[in-house]
Backbone as JSON Lines, residues from 0, in Angstrom:
{"i":0,"aa":"M","n":[87.76,85.38,111.93],"ca":[86.67,85.45,110.99],"c":[87.07,84.69,109.73]}
{"i":1,"aa":"K","n":[86.29,83.75,109.34],"ca":[86.56,83.0,108.11],"c":[85.68,83.56,107.0]}
{"i":2,"aa":"I","n":[86.3,83.89,105.89],"ca":[85.57,84.45,104.75],"c":[86.07,83.78,103.48]}
{"i":3,"aa":"D","n":[85.15,83.49,102.56],"ca":[85.52,82.9,101.28],"c":[86.01,84.02,100.36]}
{"i":4,"aa":"V","n":[87.3,84.23,100.3],"ca":[87.86,85.34,99.53],"c":[87.77,85.12,98.02]}
{"i":5,"aa":"K","n":[87.49,83.91,97.59],"ca":[87.35,83.65,96.16],"c":[86.14,84.39,95.58]}
{"i":6,"aa":"K","n":[85.21,84.81,96.44],"ca":[84.06,85.57,95.96],"c":[84.48,86.93,95.42]}
{"i":7,"aa":"F","n":[85.7,87.35,95.72],"ca":[86.21,88.63,95.24],"c":[86.94,88.5,93.89]}
{"i":8,"aa":"S","n":[86.92,87.33,93.29],"ca":[87.74,87.07,92.11],"c":[87.44,87.99,90.93]}
{"i":9,"aa":"K","n":[86.26,88.53,90.82],"ca":[85.93,89.42,89.71],"c":[86.3,90.88,89.99]}
{"i":10,"aa":"I","n":[86.68,91.17,91.21],"ca":[87.09,92.51,91.6],"c":[88.58,92.65,91.29]}
{"i":11,"aa":"Q","n":[88.98,93.76,90.68],"ca":[90.39,93.93,90.31],"c":[91.24,94.55,91.42]}
{"i":12,"aa":"D","n":[90.67,95.45,92.2],"ca":[91.49,96.16,93.16],"c":[90.74,96.41,94.46]}
{"i":13,"aa":"I","n":[91.51,96.8,95.46],"ca":[90.94,97.11,96.77],"c":[91.6,98.39,97.29]}
{"i":14,"aa":"Y","n":[91.07,98.88,98.37],"ca":[91.71,100.0,99.07],"c":[92.21,99.47,100.39]}
{"i":15,"aa":"I","n":[93.43,99.84,100.75],"ca":[94.05,99.34,101.96],"c":[94.51,100.52,102.81]}
{"i":16,"aa":"S","n":[94.31,100.38,104.11],"ca":[94.73,101.43,105.03],"c":[95.35,100.78,106.26]}
{"i":17,"aa":"P","n":[96.68,100.7,106.3],"ca":[97.34,100.06,107.43],"c":[97.18,100.81,108.74]}
{"i":18,"aa":"D","n":[96.99,102.09,108.66],"ca":[96.81,102.9,109.85],"c":[95.72,103.93,109.53]}
{"i":19,"aa":"P","n":[94.45,103.55,109.72],"ca":[93.34,104.4,109.28],"c":[93.36,105.82,109.83]}
{"i":20,"aa":"Q","n":[93.97,106.05,110.98],"ca":[94.03,107.4,111.53],"c":[95.11,108.25,110.86]}
{"i":21,"aa":"E","n":[96.12,107.61,110.3],"ca":[97.25,108.34,109.73],"c":[97.28,108.37,108.2]}
{"i":22,"aa":"H","n":[96.73,107.36,107.56],"ca":[96.78,107.25,106.1],"c":[95.39,107.08,105.51]}
{"i":23,"aa":"R","n":[95.16,107.81,104.43],"ca":[93.91,107.53,103.71],"c":[94.11,106.23,102.94]}
{"i":24,"aa":"P","n":[93.05,105.52,102.63],"ca":[93.19,104.24,101.94],"c":[93.91,104.37,100.6]}
{"i":25,"aa":"A","n":[94.82,103.45,100.35],"ca":[95.58,103.41,99.1],"c":[94.97,102.37,98.17]}
{"i":26,"aa":"W","n":[94.88,102.69,96.91],"ca":[94.35,101.78,95.91],"c":[95.43,100.78,95.53]}
{"i":27,"aa":"I","n":[95.13,99.49,95.6],"ca":[96.11,98.46,95.23],"c":[95.4,97.29,94.56]}
{"i":28,"aa":"W","n":[96.16,96.47,93.9],"ca":[95.66,95.21,93.36],"c":[95.93,94.12,94.38]}
{"i":29,"aa":"F","n":[95.22,93.02,94.2],"ca":[95.44,91.88,95.09],"c":[95.5,90.61,94.27]}
{"i":30,"aa":"A","n":[95.92,89.54,94.91],"ca":[95.96,88.22,94.3],"c":[95.74,87.2,95.41]}
{"i":31,"aa":"Y","n":[95.94,85.95,95.09],"ca":[95.68,84.88,96.06],"c":[96.92,84.05,96.33]}
{"i":32,"aa":"I","n":[96.99,83.55,97.56],"ca":[97.89,82.47,97.93],"c":[96.97,81.4,98.5]}
{"i":33,"aa":"D","n":[96.77,80.36,97.71],"ca":[95.8,79.32,98.06],"c":[94.44,79.97,98.34]}
{"i":34,"aa":"D","n":[93.91,79.85,99.54],"ca":[92.6,80.41,99.85],"c":[92.69,81.72,100.63]}
{"i":35,"aa":"D","n":[93.82,82.39,100.55],"ca":[94.01,83.66,101.25],"c":[94.16,84.8,100.25]}
{"i":36,"aa":"L","n":[93.66,85.95,100.63],"ca":[93.89,87.17,99.87],"c":[95.29,87.67,100.23]}
{"i":37,"aa":"A","n":[96.01,88.18,99.25],"ca":[97.35,88.68,99.51],"c":[97.59,89.93,98.67]}
{"i":38,"aa":"V","n":[98.5,90.77,99.15],"ca":[98.84,92.02,98.47],"c":[100.35,92.19,98.49]}
{"i":39,"aa":"A","n":[100.83,93.11,97.68],"ca":[102.24,93.49,97.68],"c":[102.34,94.93,97.21]}
{"i":40,"aa":"A","n":[103.45,95.56,97.52],"ca":[103.64,96.97,97.18],"c":[104.35,97.09,95.84]}
{"i":41,"aa":"G","n":[103.7,97.72,94.89],"ca":[104.27,97.91,93.57],"c":[105.56,98.71,93.58]}
{"i":42,"aa":"R","n":[105.71,99.6,94.53],"ca":[106.92,100.41,94.67],"c":[107.93,99.76,95.62]}
{"i":43,"aa":"G","n":[107.65,98.52,96.01],"ca":[108.57,97.82,96.9],"c":[108.59,98.42,98.29]}
{"i":44,"aa":"R","n":[109.71,98.29,98.94],"ca":[109.85,98.75,100.32],"c":[109.79,100.27,100.47]}
{"i":45,"aa":"A","n":[109.78,100.99,99.37],"ca":[109.65,102.45,99.41],"c":[108.19,102.88,99.61]}
{"i":46,"aa":"S","n":[107.27,101.96,99.51],"ca":[105.85,102.27,99.63],"c":[105.48,102.64,101.06]}
{"i":47,"aa":"S","n":[104.85,103.78,101.24],"ca":[104.5,104.22,102.6],"c":[103.44,103.32,103.24]}
{"i":48,"aa":"W","n":[102.45,102.86,102.46],"ca":[101.43,102.02,103.07],"c":[102.04,100.69,103.53]}
{"i":49,"aa":"W","n":[102.98,100.15,102.76],"ca":[103.61,98.88,103.15],"c":[104.42,99.05,104.43]}
{"i":50,"aa":"N","n":[105.19,100.13,104.52],"ca":[105.96,100.39,105.74],"c":[105.06,100.54,106.95]}
{"i":51,"aa":"S","n":[103.95,101.22,106.8],"ca":[102.99,101.36,107.9],"c":[102.41,100.0,108.29]}
{"i":52,"aa":"A","n":[102.13,99.18,107.3],"ca":[101.58,97.84,107.57],"c":[102.57,96.98,108.35]}
{"i":53,"aa":"M","n":[103.86,97.12,108.04],"ca":[104.86,96.34,108.75],"c":[104.99,96.79,110.2]}
{"i":54,"aa":"I","n":[104.67,98.04,110.48],"ca":[104.72,98.54,111.86],"c":[103.45,98.19,112.61]}
{"i":55,"aa":"S","n":[102.3,98.48,112.02],"ca":[101.03,98.3,112.72],"c":[100.55,96.85,112.77]}
{"i":56,"aa":"R","n":[100.87,96.08,111.73],"ca":[100.45,94.68,111.58],"c":[98.94,94.49,111.48]}
{"i":57,"aa":"K","n":[98.17,95.57,111.62],"ca":[96.72,95.51,111.45],"c":[96.27,96.75,110.7]}
{"i":58,"aa":"G","n":[95.14,96.65,110.05],"ca":[94.59,97.78,109.33],"c":[93.23,97.45,108.78]}
{"i":59,"aa":"Q","n":[92.87,98.15,107.72],"ca":[91.56,97.96,107.1],"c":[91.7,97.8,105.6]}
{"i":60,"aa":"I","n":[90.77,97.04,105.02],"ca":[90.64,97.0,103.57],"c":[89.19,97.3,103.21]}
{"i":61,"aa":"H","n":[89.02,97.93,102.07],"ca":[87.71,98.2,101.5],"c":[87.6,97.32,100.27]}
{"i":62,"aa":"I","n":[86.61,96.43,100.28],"ca":[86.43,95.52,99.15],"c":[84.97,95.13,99.04]}
{"i":63,"aa":"D","n":[84.47,95.14,97.83],"ca":[83.11,94.68,97.55],"c":[82.06,95.4,98.41]}
{"i":64,"aa":"G","n":[82.27,96.7,98.62],"ca":[81.29,97.5,99.34],"c":[81.35,97.41,100.86]}
{"i":65,"aa":"K","n":[82.35,96.72,101.38],"ca":[82.47,96.57,102.84],"c":[83.88,96.93,103.31]}
{"i":66,"aa":"V","n":[83.98,97.24,104.6],"ca":[85.27,97.5,105.23],"c":[85.52,96.36,106.21]}
{"i":67,"aa":"Y","n":[86.74,95.83,106.17],"ca":[87.13,94.75,107.07],"c":[88.39,95.15,107.83]}
{"i":68,"aa":"Q","n":[88.45,94.76,109.08],"ca":[89.7,94.86,109.82],"c":[90.5,93.61,109.47]}
{"i":69,"aa":"V","n":[91.78,93.81,109.15],"ca":[92.63,92.69,108.76],"c":[93.96,92.75,109.5]}
{"i":70,"aa":"E","n":[94.59,91.61,109.53],"ca":[95.95,91.5,110.05],"c":[96.87,91.28,108.85]}
{"i":71,"aa":"F","n":[98.02,91.91,108.86],"ca":[99.01,91.77,107.78],"c":[100.05,90.75,108.19]}
{"i":72,"aa":"E","n":[100.2,89.72,107.39],"ca":[101.16,88.65,107.68],"c":[102.19,88.57,106.56]}
{"i":73,"aa":"P","n":[103.43,88.99,106.81],"ca":[104.45,88.93,105.76],"c":[104.66,87.5,105.26]}
{"i":74,"aa":"V","n":[104.87,87.39,103.96],"ca":[105.14,86.1,103.34],"c":[106.6,86.11,102.92]}
{"i":75,"aa":"T","n":[107.36,85.17,103.44],"ca":[108.79,85.17,103.18],"c":[109.29,83.94,102.43]}
{"i":76,"aa":"D","n":[108.47,82.9,102.35],"ca":[108.95,81.69,101.68],"c":[108.7,81.77,100.17]}
{"i":77,"aa":"K","n":[109.67,81.29,99.41],"ca":[109.65,81.37,97.95],"c":[108.41,80.7,97.36]}
{"i":78,"aa":"E","n":[108.01,79.56,97.89],"ca":[106.86,78.83,97.33],"c":[105.59,79.68,97.35]}
{"i":79,"aa":"N","n":[105.29,80.31,98.48],"ca":[104.08,81.12,98.57],"c":[104.2,82.45,97.83]}
{"i":80,"aa":"I","n":[105.39,83.0,97.79],"ca":[105.58,84.22,96.98],"c":[105.36,83.88,95.51]}
{"i":81,"aa":"D","n":[105.86,82.74,95.06],"ca":[105.64,82.31,93.68],"c":[104.15,82.11,93.39]}
{"i":82,"aa":"K","n":[103.42,81.54,94.34],"ca":[101.97,81.37,94.16],"c":[101.29,82.72,94.0]}
{"i":83,"aa":"F","n":[101.71,83.68,94.82],"ca":[101.15,85.02,94.72],"c":[101.46,85.63,93.34]}
{"i":84,"aa":"I","n":[102.72,85.54,92.92],"ca":[103.13,86.1,91.63],"c":[102.34,85.46,90.49]}
{"i":85,"aa":"D","n":[102.18,84.15,90.51],"ca":[101.41,83.46,89.47],"c":[99.96,83.94,89.45]}
{"i":86,"aa":"S","n":[99.36,84.05,90.63],"ca":[97.98,84.53,90.72],"c":[97.89,85.96,90.22]}
{"i":87,"aa":"Y","n":[98.84,86.78,90.6],"ca":[98.85,88.19,90.2],"c":[98.97,88.32,88.68]}
{"i":88,"aa":"R","n":[99.85,87.53,88.09],"ca":[100.01,87.55,86.63],"c":[98.7,87.17,85.93]}
{"i":89,"aa":"Q","n":[98.05,86.13,86.41],"ca":[96.79,85.68,85.81],"c":[95.72,86.75,85.95]}
{"i":90,"aa":"R","n":[95.64,87.38,87.11],"ca":[94.6,88.39,87.36],"c":[94.85,89.68,86.58]}
{"i":91,"aa":"S","n":[96.12,90.06,86.44],"ca":[96.41,91.36,85.81],"c":[96.26,91.32,84.3]}
{"i":92,"aa":"G","n":[96.71,90.24,83.69],"ca":[96.64,90.14,82.24],"c":[97.61,91.05,81.51]}
{"i":93,"aa":"Y","n":[98.52,91.69,82.24],"ca":[99.49,92.59,81.63],"c":[100.83,91.89,81.42]}
{"i":94,"aa":"S","n":[101.64,92.48,80.56],"ca":[103.0,91.96,80.41],"c":[103.75,92.19,81.73]}
{"i":95,"aa":"W","n":[104.73,91.4,81.95],"ca":[105.4,91.38,83.26],"c":[106.82,91.91,83.13]}
{"i":96,"aa":"D","n":[107.17,92.87,83.94],"ca":[108.51,93.44,83.95],"c":[109.32,92.79,85.06]}
{"i":97,"aa":"P","n":[110.34,92.0,84.73],"ca":[111.14,91.32,85.76],"c":[111.78,92.29,86.76]}
{"i":98,"aa":"A","n":[112.14,93.49,86.31],"ca":[112.73,94.46,87.24],"c":[111.7,94.89,88.29]}
{"i":99,"aa":"W","n":[110.47,95.03,87.88],"ca":[109.39,95.4,88.81],"c":[109.17,94.27,89.82]}
{"i":100,"aa":"E","n":[109.19,93.04,89.34],"ca":[108.97,91.9,90.23],"c":[110.03,91.83,91.33]}
{"i":101,"aa":"K","n":[111.25,92.21,91.01],"ca":[112.34,92.18,92.0],"c":[112.0,93.05,93.21]}
{"i":102,"aa":"N","n":[111.4,94.22,92.99],"ca":[110.99,95.1,94.09],"c":[109.74,94.59,94.79]}
{"i":103,"aa":"F","n":[108.88,93.97,94.04],"ca":[107.58,93.52,94.49],"c":[107.66,92.33,95.45]}
{"i":104,"aa":"R","n":[108.5,91.36,95.12],"ca":[108.57,90.08,95.85],"c":[108.77,90.22,97.36]}
{"i":105,"aa":"P","n":[109.65,91.08,97.86],"ca":[109.88,91.14,99.31],"c":[108.74,91.77,100.1]}
{"i":106,"aa":"T","n":[107.71,92.27,99.41],"ca":[106.64,92.97,100.13],"c":[105.33,92.19,100.17]}
{"i":107,"aa":"V","n":[105.32,90.95,99.72],"ca":[104.09,90.16,99.7],"c":[103.61,89.9,101.13]}
{"i":108,"aa":"M","n":[102.3,90.08,101.34],"ca":[101.72,89.75,102.65],"c":[100.29,89.25,102.49]}
{"i":109,"aa":"R","n":[99.96,88.28,103.33],"ca":[98.61,87.75,103.4],"c":[97.74,88.7,104.22]}
{"i":110,"aa":"L","n":[96.47,88.7,103.9],"ca":[95.49,89.45,104.69],"c":[94.64,88.45,105.45]}
{"i":111,"aa":"K","n":[94.68,88.53,106.76],"ca":[93.86,87.67,107.61],"c":[92.67,88.51,108.1]}
{"i":112,"aa":"F","n":[91.48,88.11,107.72],"ca":[90.28,88.85,108.09],"c":[89.98,88.67,109.57]}
{"i":113,"aa":"L","n":[89.81,89.78,110.28],"ca":[89.5,89.75,111.71],"c":[88.03,90.02,111.98]}
{"i":114,"aa":"K","n":[87.48,91.09,111.35],"ca":[86.05,91.36,111.51],"c":[85.58,92.34,110.45]}
{"i":115,"aa":"E","n":[84.28,92.28,110.18],"ca":[83.65,93.23,109.27],"c":[83.31,94.47,110.06]}
{"i":116,"aa":"L","n":[83.68,95.64,109.5],"ca":[83.46,96.9,110.2],"c":[82.24,97.68,109.69]}
{"i":117,"aa":"G","n":[81.73,97.3,108.54],"ca":[80.55,97.99,108.02],"c":[80.66,98.27,106.52]}
{"i":118,"aa":"K","n":[79.85,99.19,106.08],"ca":[79.76,99.55,104.67],"c":[80.9,100.48,104.28]}
{"i":119,"aa":"S","n":[81.45,100.24,103.09],"ca":[82.55,101.07,102.59],"c":[82.0,102.23,101.78]}
{"i":120,"aa":"I","n":[82.67,103.37,101.85],"ca":[82.3,104.49,101.02],"c":[83.16,104.53,99.75]}
{"i":121,"aa":"R","n":[84.05,103.58,99.58],"ca":[84.92,103.5,98.41],"c":[84.28,102.72,97.31]}
């Protein structure tokens, strides 16, 4: 499924559920890597939703009033992680804590949209 994710640029956060049967959706921020939506875990590898995403590799996101099934694709190359960090900094508008970024960087993942599942209640 191809979707223009730039239409979400005015939205600050989404809800993510790597395993909808086991976890309720977690509130997170997102950013971009080129034309892809991407997320990372603020608590780093200690984040339960991120660990579930690494196991399941698929899940759901709630954004802009809709639920989508997505695939989680880990981002490991420095260039794309830097793009994500730059986008995240621009979107957040907050001061940046380098210690926080150290935990954040290894958890960056792209969201690949698979299908729209319907209307979100979030």
